[in-house]
Amino acid sequence: MLNVTGLAVHYGAIQALRGISFKVSRGEIITLIGSNGAGKTTTLHSISNIIRKTSGGVVFDGQDISSLAPDRIVASGLVQVPEGRRIFANLSVRDNLEMGAYTRRDRGIRSDREMVYEIFPRLRERQKQTAGTLSGGEQQMLAMGRALMARPKLLLLDEPSMGLAPILVDEIFSVIKRINGEGTTILLVEQNAFKALGIAHRGYILETGEVIKSGAAGDLIKDDVVKTAYLGG
Ligand SMILES: Nc1ncnc2c1ncn2[C@@H]1O[C@H](COP(=O)(O)OP(=O)(O)OP(=O)(O)O)[C@@H](O)[C@H]1O
Ligand SMILES: [Mg+2]
């Protein structure tokens, strides 16, 4: 479904990505794991084409999207939930969800909102609340709900567990599993390697802009290098 080849990105003189390649098949949960500054967010931004690539190809659903405009990429079914949520703080919960559907012209928007409220009952209770006053966990739910309103085929999630209490982390990860179970393919960026490998099918380990290891999640979780660097020994 997604084929990324030789992705390289420079910020000025600094090379943030050094030729990253990976694949995501339909129906999978794939995780990209790496520590601070490894290049995870840069990878997602360059797939969504919101930063400039030095080189590399991105094919999504049979279409070369490497130079497609970001809104066209969203409309084609590839939707990113940004790091740190980036909800519209001054809009209500409900209006944030509406914004997620801005590329759509069909009649399914209302029923999709119901679907989002069913997945995140807390958002229904708070639909009139100003989004900026939601708790961190609720804002993560809203950011995910807003992305679902675009009817993604592939959802890119950038550190959804960041800054959340353990019980909310569990809730977010079980929602990711559920969304995947209902047919959405997932590319999950995480520092929480243990949790991410717990729900993913396969994973790629990123270090200073390179993929240093990849494999089945069940193998990576037992791997000595991964254990030492990312799973606290
Ligand atoms: N706009 C920018 N200008 C200059 N350097 C940047 C910019 N954005 C990112 N970088 C650098 O690129 C490298 C990769 O950053 P990136 O944000 O992709 O890392 P990350 O893996 O997402 O890290 P984190 O887990 O902390 O979010 C880092 O060294 C970072 O300082
Ligand atoms: Mg990041």
Coordinates of N, CA, C and O in Angstrom, one line a residue, residues 13-189:
A13 N 22.4 22.4 6.0 CA 23.6 21.5 5.8 C 23.4 20.2 6.5 O 24.2 19.3 6.3
I14 N 22.4 20.1 7.4 CA 22.2 18.9 8.2 C 21.4 17.8 7.4 O 20.3 18.2 6.9
Q15 N 21.9 16.6 7.3 CA 21.1 15.6 6.7 C 20.3 14.8 7.7 O 20.9 14.1 8.6
A16 N 19.0 15.0 7.7 CA 18.2 14.3 8.7 C 17.8 12.9 8.3 O 17.6 12.0 9.2
L17 N 17.6 12.6 7.0 CA 17.3 11.3 6.6 C 18.3 10.9 5.5 O 18.6 11.6 4.6
R18 N 18.9 9.7 5.6 CA 20.0 9.2 4.8 C 19.6 8.1 3.9 O 20.3 7.1 3.8
G19 N 18.4 8.2 3.3 CA 18.0 7.1 2.3 C 17.3 6.0 3.0 O 17.7 4.9 3.1
I20 N 16.1 6.4 3.5 CA 15.2 5.4 4.2 C 14.3 4.7 3.2 O 13.7 5.3 2.4
S21 N 14.2 3.4 3.4 CA 13.2 2.6 2.6 C 12.4 1.7 3.5 O 13.0 1.1 4.4
F22 N 11.1 1.6 3.2 CA 10.3 0.7 3.9 C 9.0 0.5 3.2 O 8.6 1.3 2.3
K23 N 8.2 -0.5 3.6 CA 6.9 -0.8 3.0 C 5.9 -1.0 4.0 O 6.1 -1.5 5.1
V24 N 4.7 -0.7 3.7 CA 3.5 -1.0 4.5 C 2.5 -1.7 3.6 O 2.1 -1.1 2.6
S25 N 2.1 -2.9 4.0 CA 1.1 -3.6 3.2 C -0.3 -3.3 3.8 O -0.5 -2.9 5.0
R26 N -1.3 -3.4 2.9 CA -2.7 -3.2 3.3 C -3.1 -4.0 4.5 O -2.7 -5.2 4.6
G27 N -3.7 -3.4 5.5 CA -4.1 -4.1 6.7 C -3.1 -4.2 7.8 O -3.4 -4.6 8.9
E28 N -1.9 -3.8 7.6 CA -0.8 -3.9 8.6 C -0.9 -2.7 9.6 O -1.4 -1.7 9.3
I29 N -0.3 -3.0 10.8 CA 0.2 -1.9 11.6 C 1.7 -2.0 11.6 O 2.3 -3.0 11.9
I30 N 2.4 -1.0 11.0 CA 3.8 -0.9 11.0 C 4.3 0.2 11.9 O 3.7 1.2 12.0
T31 N 5.3 -0.1 12.7 CA 5.9 0.9 13.6 C 7.3 1.3 13.2 O 8.1 0.5 12.8
L32 N 7.5 2.6 13.3 CA 8.9 3.2 13.1 C 9.3 3.6 14.5 O 8.6 4.4 15.2
I33 N 10.4 3.0 15.0 CA 10.8 3.2 16.4 C 12.2 3.9 16.3 O 13.0 3.6 15.5
G34 N 12.4 4.9 17.2 CA 13.7 5.6 17.3 C 13.7 6.6 18.4 O 12.6 7.0 18.8
S35 N 14.9 7.0 18.8 CA 14.9 7.9 19.9 C 14.8 9.3 19.4 O 14.6 9.6 18.2
N36 N 14.9 10.3 20.3 CA 14.7 11.7 19.9 C 15.7 12.1 18.8 O 16.9 11.8 18.9
G37 N 15.2 12.7 17.7 CA 16.0 13.2 16.7 C 16.4 12.1 15.6 O 17.2 12.4 14.7
A38 N 15.9 10.9 15.8 CA 16.2 9.9 14.8 C 15.7 10.1 13.4 O 16.3 9.6 12.4
G39 N 14.7 10.9 13.3 CA 14.1 11.3 12.0 C 12.7 10.7 11.7 O 12.3 10.7 10.6
K40 N 12.0 10.4 12.8 CA 10.7 9.8 12.7 C 9.7 10.8 12.1 O 9.0 10.5 11.1
T41 N 9.6 12.0 12.7 CA 8.7 13.0 12.3 C 9.0 13.5 10.9 O 8.2 13.7 10.0
T42 N 10.3 13.6 10.6 CA 10.8 14.0 9.3 C 10.3 13.0 8.2 O 9.9 13.4 7.1
T43 N 10.4 11.7 8.6 CA 9.9 10.7 7.7 C 8.4 10.9 7.3 O 8.0 10.9 6.2
L44 N 7.6 11.1 8.4 CA 6.1 11.3 8.1 C 5.9 12.5 7.4 O 5.1 12.5 6.4
H45 N 6.6 13.6 7.7 CA 6.3 14.9 7.0 C 6.7 14.8 5.5 O 6.1 15.4 4.7
S46 N 7.8 14.0 5.3 CA 8.1 13.9 3.8 C 7.2 13.0 3.1 O 7.0 13.2 1.9
I47 N 6.6 12.0 3.7 CA 5.6 11.2 3.1 C 4.4 12.1 2.8 O 3.8 12.0 1.6
S48 N 3.9 12.9 3.7 CA 2.8 13.8 3.5 C 3.1 15.0 2.7 O 2.2 15.8 2.4
N49 N 4.4 15.1 2.3 CA 4.9 16.2 1.4 C 4.7 17.6 2.0 O 4.4 18.5 1.3
I50 N 4.8 17.7 3.3 CA 4.8 19.0 3.9 C 6.2 19.6 4.2 O 6.3 20.7 4.6
I51 N 7.2 18.8 3.9 CA 8.6 19.3 3.8 C 9.2 18.8 2.5 O 8.8 17.8 2.0
R52 N 10.3 19.4 2.1 CA 10.9 19.1 0.8 C 11.8 17.9 1.0 O 12.7 17.9 1.9
K53 N 11.7 17.0 0.0 CA 12.7 15.8 0.0 C 13.9 16.2 -0.8 O 13.7 16.9 -1.9
T54 N 15.0 15.7 -0.4 CA 16.2 15.9 -1.3 C 16.1 14.8 -2.4 O 16.4 15.1 -3.6
S55 N 15.7 13.6 -2.0 CA 15.5 12.6 -3.0 C 14.6 11.5 -2.4 O 14.4 11.5 -1.2
G56 N 14.2 10.6 -3.2 CA 13.4 9.5 -2.7 C 12.0 9.4 -3.3 O 11.5 10.4 -3.8
G57 N 11.4 8.2 -3.3 CA 10.1 8.0 -3.9 C 9.1 7.5 -2.9 O 9.4 6.8 -1.9
V58 N 7.9 8.0 -3.1 CA 6.8 7.5 -2.2 C 5.6 7.1 -3.1 O 5.1 7.9 -3.9
V59 N 5.3 5.8 -3.1 CA 4.2 5.3 -3.9 C 3.1 4.9 -2.9 O 3.4 4.1 -2.0
F60 N 1.9 5.5 -3.1 CA 0.8 5.1 -2.2 C -0.4 4.6 -3.0 O -0.8 5.3 -3.9
D61 N -0.8 3.4 -2.7 CA -2.0 2.8 -3.3 C -1.9 2.9 -4.9 O -2.8 3.2 -5.6
G62 N -0.7 2.6 -5.3 CA -0.4 2.5 -6.8 C -0.1 3.8 -7.4 O 0.1 3.9 -8.6
Q63 N -0.1 4.9 -6.7 CA 0.1 6.2 -7.2 C 1.4 6.9 -6.7 O 1.6 6.8 -5.5
D64 N 2.2 7.4 -7.6 CA 3.4 8.2 -7.1 C 2.9 9.5 -6.5 O 2.4 10.4 -7.2
I65 N 3.1 9.6 -5.2 CA 2.7 10.8 -4.5 C 3.8 11.7 -4.0 O 3.7 12.6 -3.2
S66 N 5.0 11.4 -4.5 CA 6.2 12.1 -4.0 C 6.2 13.6 -4.3 O 6.8 14.3 -3.6
S67 N 5.5 14.0 -5.3 CA 5.4 15.5 -5.4 C 3.9 16.0 -5.5 O 3.6 17.0 -6.0
L68 N 3.0 15.2 -5.0 CA 1.6 15.6 -5.0 C 1.4 16.6 -3.8 O 2.0 16.5 -2.8
A69 N 0.5 17.5 -4.0 CA 0.2 18.5 -3.0 C -0.4 17.9 -1.7 O -1.1 16.9 -1.9
P70 N 0.0 18.4 -0.6 CA -0.5 17.7 0.7 C -2.0 17.5 0.8 O -2.4 16.4 1.3
D71 N -2.8 18.5 0.3 CA -4.3 18.3 0.4 C -4.7 17.2 -0.5 O -5.7 16.4 -0.2
R72 N -4.1 17.0 -1.6 CA -4.4 15.9 -2.6 C -4.0 14.6 -2.0 O -4.7 13.6 -2.2
I73 N -2.9 14.6 -1.2 CA -2.5 13.3 -0.6 C -3.5 12.9 0.5 O -3.9 11.7 0.5
V74 N -4.0 13.9 1.3 CA -5.1 13.6 2.2 C -6.3 13.0 1.5 O -6.9 12.0 1.9
A75 N -6.7 13.7 0.4 CA -7.9 13.3 -0.3 C -7.7 11.9 -0.9 O -8.7 11.2 -1.1
S76 N -6.5 11.5 -1.2 CA -6.3 10.2 -1.7 C -6.3 9.1 -0.6 O -6.2 7.9 -0.9
G77 N -6.4 9.5 0.7 CA -6.6 8.5 1.7 C -5.4 8.3 2.7 O -5.4 7.4 3.5
L78 N -4.4 9.2 2.5 CA -3.2 9.1 3.4 C -3.3 10.3 4.4 O -3.2 11.4 4.0
V79 N -3.5 10.0 5.7 CA -3.8 11.1 6.6 C -2.9 11.0 7.8 O -2.8 9.9 8.4
Q80 N -2.3 12.1 8.2 CA -1.3 12.2 9.3 C -1.9 12.8 10.5 O -2.6 13.8 10.4
V81 N -1.7 12.2 11.7 CA -2.0 12.8 13.0 C -0.7 13.4 13.5 O 0.2 12.6 13.9
P82 N -0.5 14.7 13.5 CA 0.8 15.2 13.8 C 1.2 15.1 15.3 O 0.4 14.9 16.2
E83 N 2.5 15.1 15.5 CA 3.1 15.1 16.8 C 2.5 16.3 17.6 O 2.4 17.4 17.1
G84 N 2.2 16.1 18.9 CA 1.7 17.2 19.7 C 0.3 17.6 19.3 O -0.1 18.7 19.7
R85 N -0.4 16.8 18.6 CA -1.8 16.9 18.3 C -2.2 18.0 17.3 O -3.0 17.8 16.4
R86 N -1.8 19.3 17.6 CA -2.2 20.4 16.6 C -3.7 20.4 16.3 O -4.1 20.5 15.2
I87 N -4.5 20.3 17.3 CA -5.9 20.6 17.1 C -6.1 22.1 17.0 O -5.3 22.9 17.3
F88 N -7.3 22.5 16.5 CA -7.7 23.9 16.4 C -8.2 24.3 17.8 O -9.4 24.0 18.1
A89 N -7.3 25.0 18.6 CA -7.6 25.2 20.0 C -8.9 26.1 20.2 O -9.6 25.9 21.2
N90 N -9.2 27.0 19.3 CA -10.3 27.9 19.5 C -11.6 27.4 18.9 O -12.7 28.0 19.1
L91 N -11.6 26.2 18.3 CA -12.8 25.7 17.7 C -13.3 24.6 18.7 O -12.6 24.1 19.5
S92 N -14.6 24.3 18.6 CA -15.2 23.3 19.4 C -14.7 21.9 19.0 O -14.2 21.8 17.9
V93 N -15.0 20.9 19.8 CA -14.6 19.5 19.5 C -15.3 19.2 18.1 O -14.7 18.6 17.2
R94 N -16.6 19.5 18.1 CA -17.4 19.1 16.9 C -16.8 19.8 15.6 O -16.7 19.2 14.6
D95 N -16.5 21.1 15.7 CA -15.9 21.8 14.6 C -14.6 21.3 14.2 O -14.2 21.2 13.0
N96 N -13.8 20.8 15.1 CA -12.5 20.2 14.8 C -12.8 18.9 14.0 O -12.0 18.7 13.0
L97 N -13.8 18.2 14.4 CA -14.1 17.0 13.6 C -14.5 17.3 12.2 O -14.1 16.7 11.2
E98 N -15.3 18.4 12.1 CA -15.8 18.8 10.7 C -14.6 19.2 9.8 O -14.6 18.9 8.7
M99 N -13.6 19.8 10.5 CA -12.4 20.2 9.7 C -11.7 19.0 9.1 O -11.1 19.1 8.0
G100 N -11.8 17.9 9.8 CA -11.1 16.7 9.3 C -11.7 16.2 8.0 O -11.1 15.5 7.3
A101 N -13.0 16.6 7.8 CA -13.7 16.1 6.6 C -13.7 17.1 5.5 O -14.4 17.0 4.5
Y102 N -12.8 18.1 5.6 CA -12.8 19.2 4.6 C -12.5 18.8 3.2 O -13.0 19.5 2.3
T103 N -11.8 17.7 3.0 CA -11.5 17.3 1.6 C -12.7 16.5 1.0 O -12.7 16.2 -0.2
R104 N -13.7 16.2 1.8 CA -14.8 15.4 1.3 C -16.0 16.1 0.8 O -16.3 17.2 1.3
R105 N -16.7 15.5 -0.1 CA -17.9 16.1 -0.7 C -19.1 15.2 -0.6 O -20.2 15.4 -1.1
D106 N -18.9 14.1 0.1 CA -20.0 13.0 0.1 C -20.9 13.2 1.3 O -20.8 14.1 2.1
R107 N -21.9 12.3 1.4 CA -23.0 12.5 2.4 C -22.7 11.7 3.7 O -23.6 11.6 4.6
G108 N -21.5 11.1 3.8 CA -21.3 10.2 4.9 C -20.7 10.9 6.1 O -20.4 10.2 7.1
I109 N -20.6 12.2 6.1 CA -19.9 12.9 7.2 C -20.6 12.7 8.5 O -19.9 12.5 9.5
R110 N -21.9 12.9 8.5 CA -22.6 12.8 9.8 C -22.4 11.4 10.4 O -22.2 11.2 11.6
S111 N -22.5 10.4 9.6 CA -22.4 9.0 10.1 C -21.0 8.7 10.6 O -20.8 8.0 11.5
D112 N -20.0 9.3 9.9 CA -18.6 9.2 10.4 C -18.4 9.9 11.7 O -17.7 9.4 12.5
R113 N -19.1 11.0 11.9 CA -19.0 11.7 13.2 C -19.5 10.8 14.3 O -18.9 10.6 15.4
E114 N -20.6 10.1 14.0 CA -21.2 9.2 15.0 C -20.2 8.0 15.3 O -20.1 7.6 16.4
M115 N -19.5 7.6 14.2 CA -18.6 6.5 14.4 C -17.4 7.0 15.3 O -17.0 6.2 16.2
V116 N -17.0 8.2 15.1 CA -15.9 8.8 15.9 C -16.4 8.9 17.4 O -15.7 8.5 18.3
Y117 N -17.6 9.3 17.6 CA -18.2 9.4 18.9 C -18.3 8.1 19.6 O -18.2 7.9 20.8
E118 N -18.6 7.1 18.8 CA -18.7 5.7 19.3 C -17.3 5.2 19.8 O -17.2 4.5 20.8
I119 N -16.3 5.5 19.0 CA -14.9 5.1 19.4 C -14.4 5.9 20.6 O -13.8 5.3 21.5
F120 N -14.7 7.2 20.6 CA -14.3 8.0 21.7 C -15.5 8.7 22.4 O -15.8 9.9 22.1
P121 N -16.2 8.0 23.2 CA -17.4 8.5 23.9 C -17.2 9.9 24.6 O -18.0 10.7 24.6
R122 N -15.9 10.1 25.0 CA -15.6 11.3 25.7 C -15.7 12.5 24.8 O -16.0 13.6 25.2
L123 N -15.5 12.3 23.5 CA -15.6 13.4 22.6 C -17.1 13.8 22.4 O -17.4 14.9 22.1
R124 N -18.0 12.8 22.4 CA -19.4 13.1 22.3 C -19.9 14.0 23.5 O -20.5 15.0 23.3
E125 N -19.4 13.6 24.7 CA -19.8 14.3 25.9 C -19.3 15.8 25.8 O -19.9 16.7 26.3
R126 N -18.2 16.0 25.1 CA -17.6 17.3 25.1 C -17.6 18.0 23.8 O -16.8 18.8 23.5
Q127 N -18.6 17.6 23.0 CA -18.6 18.1 21.6 C -18.7 19.6 21.5 O -18.3 20.2 20.5
K128 N -19.3 20.3 22.5 CA -19.4 21.7 22.4 C -18.2 22.5 23.1 O -18.1 23.7 23.0
Q129 N -17.4 21.7 23.7 CA -16.3 22.3 24.5 C -15.2 22.8 23.5 O -14.9 22.3 22.5
T130 N -14.6 24.0 23.9 CA -13.5 24.5 23.1 C -12.3 23.5 23.2 O -11.9 23.1 24.3
A131 N -11.8 23.2 22.1 CA -10.8 22.1 22.0 C -9.5 22.4 22.9 O -9.0 21.5 23.5
G132 N -9.1 23.7 22.9 CA -8.0 24.0 23.7 C -8.1 23.8 25.2 O -7.0 23.7 25.8
T133 N -9.3 23.6 25.7 CA -9.5 23.3 27.1 C -9.6 21.8 27.4 O -9.8 21.4 28.5
L134 N -9.4 21.0 26.4 CA -9.5 19.5 26.6 C -8.2 19.1 27.3 O -7.1 19.8 27.2
S135 N -8.2 18.0 28.0 CA -7.0 17.5 28.6 C -6.1 16.9 27.5 O -6.5 16.7 26.4
G136 N -4.8 16.6 27.8 CA -3.9 16.1 26.8 C -4.4 14.8 26.2 O -4.3 14.7 24.9
G137 N -4.9 13.9 27.0 CA -5.4 12.7 26.4 C -6.6 12.9 25.5 O -6.8 12.3 24.5
E138 N -7.5 13.8 26.0 CA -8.7 14.1 25.1 C -8.3 14.8 23.8 O -8.9 14.5 22.8
Q139 N -7.3 15.6 23.9 CA -6.8 16.2 22.6 C -6.2 15.2 21.7 O -6.4 15.3 20.5
Q140 N -5.5 14.2 22.2 CA -5.0 13.1 21.4 C -6.2 12.3 20.7 O -6.2 12.0 19.5
M141 N -7.3 12.1 21.5 CA -8.5 11.4 20.9 C -9.0 12.3 19.8 O -9.4 11.8 18.8
L142 N -9.1 13.6 20.1 CA -9.7 14.5 19.1 C -8.8 14.5 17.8 O -9.4 14.5 16.7
A143 N -7.5 14.6 18.0 CA -6.6 14.6 16.8 C -6.8 13.3 16.0 O -6.9 13.3 14.7
M144 N -7.0 12.2 16.7 CA -7.2 10.9 16.0 C -8.6 10.9 15.3 O -8.8 10.4 14.2
G145 N -9.6 11.4 16.1 CA -11.0 11.5 15.6 C -11.1 12.3 14.3 O -11.7 12.0 13.3
R146 N -10.4 13.5 14.4 CA -10.4 14.4 13.2 C -9.7 13.7 12.0 O -10.3 13.9 10.9
A147 N -8.7 13.0 12.2 CA -8.1 12.2 11.1 C -9.0 11.2 10.5 O -9.1 11.0 9.3
L148 N -9.7 10.5 11.4 CA -10.7 9.5 10.9 C -11.8 10.1 10.1 O -12.3 9.4 9.2
M149 N -12.1 11.4 10.3 CA -13.2 12.0 9.5 C -12.8 12.2 8.1 O -13.6 12.5 7.2
A150 N -11.5 12.1 7.8 CA -11.0 12.2 6.4 C -11.1 10.8 5.7 O -10.7 10.7 4.6
R151 N -11.6 9.8 6.4 CA -11.7 8.4 5.9 C -10.4 7.9 5.4 O -10.3 7.6 4.2
P152 N -9.4 7.8 6.2 CA -8.1 7.4 5.8 C -8.1 5.9 5.4 O -8.8 5.1 6.0
K153 N -7.3 5.6 4.3 CA -6.9 4.2 4.1 C -5.7 3.9 4.9 O -5.5 2.8 5.3
L154 N -4.8 4.9 5.0 CA -3.6 4.7 5.7 C -3.5 5.9 6.7 O -3.5 7.1 6.3
L155 N -3.3 5.6 8.0 CA -3.3 6.6 9.0 C -1.8 6.7 9.5 O -1.3 5.6 9.9
L156 N -1.2 7.8 9.5 CA 0.1 8.0 10.0 C 0.0 8.7 11.4 O -0.6 9.7 11.6
L157 N 0.5 8.0 12.4 CA 0.4 8.5 13.8 C 1.7 8.8 14.4 O 2.6 8.0 14.4
D158 N 1.9 10.1 14.8 CA 3.2 10.5 15.3 C 3.2 10.6 16.8 O 2.7 11.6 17.4
E159 N 3.8 9.6 17.4 CA 3.9 9.5 18.9 C 2.6 9.8 19.6 O 2.5 10.7 20.5
P160 N 1.5 9.0 19.4 CA 0.2 9.3 20.0 C 0.3 9.1 21.5 O -0.6 9.6 22.2
S161 N 1.3 8.4 22.1 CA 1.3 8.1 23.5 C 2.0 9.2 24.3 O 2.1 9.2 25.5
M162 N 2.6 10.2 23.6 CA 3.5 11.1 24.2 C 2.8 11.9 25.3 O 1.7 12.5 25.0
G163 N 3.3 11.9 26.5 CA 2.8 12.7 27.6 C 1.6 12.2 28.2 O 1.0 13.0 29.0
L164 N 1.1 11.0 27.9 CA -0.1 10.5 28.5 C 0.1 9.6 29.6 O 1.1 8.8 29.7
A165 N -0.8 9.6 30.6 CA -0.7 8.7 31.7 C -0.9 7.2 31.2 O -1.5 7.0 30.2
P166 N -0.2 6.3 31.9 CA -0.3 4.9 31.4 C -1.7 4.3 31.1 O -1.8 3.7 30.1
I167 N -2.7 4.7 31.8 CA -4.0 4.2 31.5 C -4.5 4.7 30.2 O -5.2 4.0 29.4
L168 N -4.2 6.0 29.9 CA -4.6 6.6 28.7 C -3.8 6.0 27.5 O -4.3 5.9 26.4
V169 N -2.5 5.7 27.8 CA -1.7 5.1 26.7 C -2.3 3.8 26.3 O -2.5 3.5 25.1
D170 N -2.7 3.0 27.3 CA -3.4 1.7 27.0 C -4.7 1.9 26.2 O -4.9 1.2 25.2
E171 N -5.4 3.0 26.5 CA -6.7 3.2 25.8 C -6.4 3.6 24.4 O -7.0 3.1 23.4
I172 N -5.4 4.5 24.2 CA -5.1 4.9 22.8 C -4.6 3.7 22.0 O -5.0 3.6 20.8
F173 N -3.7 2.9 22.6 CA -3.2 1.8 21.8 C -4.3 0.8 21.5 O -4.3 0.2 20.4
S174 N -5.3 0.6 22.4 CA -6.3 -0.3 22.0 C -7.2 0.2 21.0 O -7.8 -0.5 20.1
V175 N -7.4 1.6 20.9 CA -8.1 2.2 19.8 C -7.4 2.0 18.5 O -8.0 1.7 17.5
I176 N -6.1 2.2 18.5 CA -5.3 2.0 17.3 C -5.5 0.6 16.8 O -5.8 0.3 15.6
K177 N -5.5 -0.4 17.7 CA -5.8 -1.8 17.3 C -7.2 -2.0 16.7 O -7.4 -2.7 15.7
R178 N -8.1 -1.3 17.3 CA -9.5 -1.4 16.8 C -9.7 -0.8 15.5 O -10.3 -1.4 14.6
I179 N -9.1 0.4 15.3 CA -9.2 1.1 14.0 C -8.6 0.2 12.9 O -9.1 0.1 11.8
N180 N -7.5 -0.4 13.2 CA -6.8 -1.3 12.3 C -7.7 -2.5 12.0 O -7.9 -2.9 10.8
G181 N -8.3 -3.1 13.0 CA -9.2 -4.2 12.9 C -10.4 -3.9 12.0 O -10.9 -4.8 11.3
E182 N -10.8 -2.7 12.0 CA -11.9 -2.3 11.1 C -11.5 -1.9 9.7 O -12.3 -1.4 8.9
G183 N -10.2 -2.1 9.4 CA -9.8 -2.0 8.0 C -8.8 -0.8 7.6 O -8.5 -0.7 6.5
T184 N -8.4 0.0 8.6 CA -7.5 1.1 8.3 C -6.0 0.6 8.5 O -5.7 0.0 9.6
T185 N -5.2 0.8 7.6 CA -3.8 0.5 7.7 C -3.1 1.6 8.5 O -3.5 2.7 8.4
I186 N -2.1 1.2 9.3 CA -1.5 2.1 10.3 C 0.0 2.2 10.2 O 0.7 1.1 10.2
L187 N 0.5 3.4 10.1 CA 2.0 3.6 10.3 C 2.2 4.4 11.5 O 1.8 5.6 11.7
L188 N 2.8 3.8 12.5 CA 2.8 4.3 13.9 C 4.2 4.6 14.3 O 5.1 3.7 14.3
V189 N 4.5 5.9 14.5 CA 5.8 6.3 15.0 C 5.8 6.4 16.5 O 4.8 7.0 17.1

